[in-house]
Tab-separated table of C-alpha atoms and ligand atoms in Angstrom:
chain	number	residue	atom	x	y	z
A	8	UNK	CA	-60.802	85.032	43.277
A	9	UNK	CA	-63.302	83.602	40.595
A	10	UNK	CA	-64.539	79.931	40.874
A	11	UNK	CA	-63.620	78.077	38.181
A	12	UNK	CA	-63.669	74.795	37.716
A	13	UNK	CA	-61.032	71.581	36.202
A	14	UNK	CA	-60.732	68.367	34.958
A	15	UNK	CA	-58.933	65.152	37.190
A	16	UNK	CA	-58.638	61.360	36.585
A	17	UNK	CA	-57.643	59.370	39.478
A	18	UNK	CA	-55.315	57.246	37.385
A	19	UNK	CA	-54.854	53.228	37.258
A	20	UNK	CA	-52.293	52.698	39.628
A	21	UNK	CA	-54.752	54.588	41.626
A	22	UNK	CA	-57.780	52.849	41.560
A	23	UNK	CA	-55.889	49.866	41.030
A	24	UNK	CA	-54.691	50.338	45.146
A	25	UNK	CA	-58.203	51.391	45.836
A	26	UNK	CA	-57.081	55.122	46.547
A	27	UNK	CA	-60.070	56.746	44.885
A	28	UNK	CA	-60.946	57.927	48.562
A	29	UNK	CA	-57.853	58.848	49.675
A	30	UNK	CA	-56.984	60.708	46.433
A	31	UNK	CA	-60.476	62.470	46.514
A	32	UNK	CA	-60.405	63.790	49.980
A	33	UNK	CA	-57.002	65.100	49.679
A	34	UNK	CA	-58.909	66.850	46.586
A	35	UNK	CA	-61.499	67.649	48.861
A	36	UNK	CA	-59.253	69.180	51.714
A	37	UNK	CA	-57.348	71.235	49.321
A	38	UNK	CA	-60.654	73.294	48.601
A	39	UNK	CA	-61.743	71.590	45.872
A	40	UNK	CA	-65.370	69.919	45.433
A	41	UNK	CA	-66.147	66.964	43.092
A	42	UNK	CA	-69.449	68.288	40.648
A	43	UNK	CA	-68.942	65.062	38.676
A	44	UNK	CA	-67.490	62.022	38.660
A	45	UNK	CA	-67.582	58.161	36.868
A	46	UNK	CA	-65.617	55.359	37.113
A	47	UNK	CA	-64.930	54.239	33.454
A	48	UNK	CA	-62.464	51.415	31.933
A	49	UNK	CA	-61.000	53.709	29.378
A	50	UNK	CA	-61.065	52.495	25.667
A	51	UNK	CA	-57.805	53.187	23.143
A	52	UNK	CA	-59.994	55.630	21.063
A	53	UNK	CA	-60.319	57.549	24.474
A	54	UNK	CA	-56.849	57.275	25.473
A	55	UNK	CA	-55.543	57.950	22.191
A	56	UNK	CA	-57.890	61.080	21.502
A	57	UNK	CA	-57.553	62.015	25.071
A	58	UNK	CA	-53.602	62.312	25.338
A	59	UNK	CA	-53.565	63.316	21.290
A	60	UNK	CA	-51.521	66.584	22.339
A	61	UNK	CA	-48.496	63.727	23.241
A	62	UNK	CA	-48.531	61.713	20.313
A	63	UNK	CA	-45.520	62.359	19.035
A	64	UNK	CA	-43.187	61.947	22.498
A	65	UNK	CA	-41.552	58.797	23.068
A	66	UNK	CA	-43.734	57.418	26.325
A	67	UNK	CA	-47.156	57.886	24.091
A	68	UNK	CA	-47.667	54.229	23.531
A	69	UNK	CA	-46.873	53.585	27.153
A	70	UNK	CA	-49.113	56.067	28.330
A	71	UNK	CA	-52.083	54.872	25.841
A	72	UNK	CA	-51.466	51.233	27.438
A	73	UNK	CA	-50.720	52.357	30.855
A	74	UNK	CA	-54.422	54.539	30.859
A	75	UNK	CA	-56.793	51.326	29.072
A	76	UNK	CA	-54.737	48.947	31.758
A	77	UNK	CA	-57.264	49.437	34.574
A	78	UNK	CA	-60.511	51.749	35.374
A	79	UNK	CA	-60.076	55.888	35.930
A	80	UNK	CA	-62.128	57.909	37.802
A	81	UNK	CA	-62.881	61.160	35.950
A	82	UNK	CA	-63.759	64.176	37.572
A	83	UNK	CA	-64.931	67.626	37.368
A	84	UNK	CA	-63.697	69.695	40.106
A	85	UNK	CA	-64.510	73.221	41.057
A	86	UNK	CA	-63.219	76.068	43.443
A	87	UNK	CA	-61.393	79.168	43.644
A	88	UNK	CA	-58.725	79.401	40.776
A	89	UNK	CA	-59.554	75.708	40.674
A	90	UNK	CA	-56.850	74.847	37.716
A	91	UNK	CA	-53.895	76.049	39.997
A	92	UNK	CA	-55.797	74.489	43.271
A	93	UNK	CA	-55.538	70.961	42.183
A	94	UNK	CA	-51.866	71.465	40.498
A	95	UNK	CA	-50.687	72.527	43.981
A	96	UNK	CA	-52.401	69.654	46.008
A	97	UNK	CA	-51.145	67.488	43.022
A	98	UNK	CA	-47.841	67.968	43.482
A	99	UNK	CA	-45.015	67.782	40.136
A	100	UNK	CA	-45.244	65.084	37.247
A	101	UNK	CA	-42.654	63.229	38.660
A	102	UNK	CA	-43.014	62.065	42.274
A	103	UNK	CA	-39.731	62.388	43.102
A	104	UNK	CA	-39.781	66.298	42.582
A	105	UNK	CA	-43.137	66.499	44.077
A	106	UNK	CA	-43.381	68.719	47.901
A	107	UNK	CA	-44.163	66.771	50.690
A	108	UNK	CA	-48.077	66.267	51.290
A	109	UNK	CA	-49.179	66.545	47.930
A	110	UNK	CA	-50.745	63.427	46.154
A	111	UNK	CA	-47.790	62.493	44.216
A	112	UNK	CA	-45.739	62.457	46.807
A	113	UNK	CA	-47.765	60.145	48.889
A	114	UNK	CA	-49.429	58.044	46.363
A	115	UNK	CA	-47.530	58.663	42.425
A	116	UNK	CA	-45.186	55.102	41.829
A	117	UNK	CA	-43.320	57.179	39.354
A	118	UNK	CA	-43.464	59.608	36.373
A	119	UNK	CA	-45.664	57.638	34.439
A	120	UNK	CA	-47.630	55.502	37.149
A	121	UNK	CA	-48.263	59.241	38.928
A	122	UNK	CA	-52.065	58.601	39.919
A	123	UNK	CA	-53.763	61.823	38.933
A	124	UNK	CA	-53.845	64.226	35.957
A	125	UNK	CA	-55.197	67.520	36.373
A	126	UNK	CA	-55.691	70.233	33.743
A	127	UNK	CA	-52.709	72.524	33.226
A	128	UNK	CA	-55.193	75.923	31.704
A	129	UNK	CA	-58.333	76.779	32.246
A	130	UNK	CA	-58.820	76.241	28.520
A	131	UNK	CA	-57.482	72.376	28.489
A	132	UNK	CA	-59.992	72.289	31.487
A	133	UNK	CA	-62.911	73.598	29.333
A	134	UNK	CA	-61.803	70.718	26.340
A	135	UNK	CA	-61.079	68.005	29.037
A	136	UNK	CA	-64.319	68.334	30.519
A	137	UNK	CA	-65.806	68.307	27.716
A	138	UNK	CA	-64.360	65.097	26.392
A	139	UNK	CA	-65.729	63.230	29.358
A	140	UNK	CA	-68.806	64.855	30.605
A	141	UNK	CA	-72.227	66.451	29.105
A	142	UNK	CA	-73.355	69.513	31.263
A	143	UNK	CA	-76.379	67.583	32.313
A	144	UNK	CA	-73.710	65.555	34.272
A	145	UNK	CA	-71.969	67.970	35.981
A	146	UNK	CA	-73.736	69.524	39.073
A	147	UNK	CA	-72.421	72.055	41.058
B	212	CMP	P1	-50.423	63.798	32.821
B	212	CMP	O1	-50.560	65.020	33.627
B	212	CMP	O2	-51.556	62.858	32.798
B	212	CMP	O3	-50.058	64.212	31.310
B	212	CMP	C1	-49.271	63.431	30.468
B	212	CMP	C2	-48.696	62.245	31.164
B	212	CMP	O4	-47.611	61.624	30.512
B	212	CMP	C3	-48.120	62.676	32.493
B	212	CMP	O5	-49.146	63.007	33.372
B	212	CMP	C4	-47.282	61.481	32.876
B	212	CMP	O6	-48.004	60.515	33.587
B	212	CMP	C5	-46.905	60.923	31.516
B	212	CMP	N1	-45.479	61.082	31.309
B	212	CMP	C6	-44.794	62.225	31.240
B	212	CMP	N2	-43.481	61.968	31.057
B	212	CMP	C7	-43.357	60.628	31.014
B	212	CMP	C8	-42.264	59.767	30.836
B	212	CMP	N3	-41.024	60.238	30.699
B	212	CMP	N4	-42.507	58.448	30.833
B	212	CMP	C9	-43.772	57.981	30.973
B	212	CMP	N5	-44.858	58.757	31.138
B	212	CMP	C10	-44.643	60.067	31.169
């Protein structure tokens, strides 16, 4: 299996509950290893341009809001078939579907307040990165 690598933000309600640690080593003990990360107060033009693929559902303006409402901690993670490495240890959208021991389902508050995005393809990955990080930035 290749190494590849993704793209995470530990999410408001997150850092908000000072979980960036306990978030990143359940990252960490799921195989994954953090190549880059920052801790930045998103602005709308980020959250807006970042979540643009949602802009026409219903929760968009909550989500824009929800995302500038408190610092993120972006993240570049790589491993083996990294993309589907940090779904599983992420656990489903929605907490209350999520399998026990993910992050979710310790940490998520609900579908929206859900502490952690993760890339869903290893193409998203490639953009998502790229929104956030320059390769100087990103060691591995
Ligand atoms: P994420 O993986 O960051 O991608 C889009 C986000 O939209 C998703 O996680 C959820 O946090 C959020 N989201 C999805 N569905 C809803 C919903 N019904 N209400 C509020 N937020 C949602």
């Amino acid at each position: 299996m290749a190494v590849t690598r993704t793209f995470s933000i530990i999410k408001p309600d997150a850092t908000k509950r000072n979980l960036t640690g306990a978030v990143t080593a359940k990252l960490e003990e799921a195989g994954l290893r953090v190549v880059a990360s920052k801790r930045i107060h998103m602005s709308r033009e980020q959250a807006e341009g970042f979540y643009a693929v949602h802009k026409e559902r219903p929760f968009f303006g909550e989500l824009v809001e929800f995302m500038m409402s408190e610092p993120v901690v972006v993240q570049v993670l790589e491993g083996e078939d990294a993309v589907k490495r940090n779904r599983d240890v992420m656990g489903a959208t929605n907490p209350a579907d999520a399998d026990e021991g993910t992050i979710r389902k310790e940490f998520a508050l609900s579908i929206g307040e859900n502490s952690v995005h993760g890339s869903d393809s290893e193409e998203n990955a490639a953009i998502e990165i790229a929104f956030f990080f320059n390769d100087d930035e990103i060691v591995g």
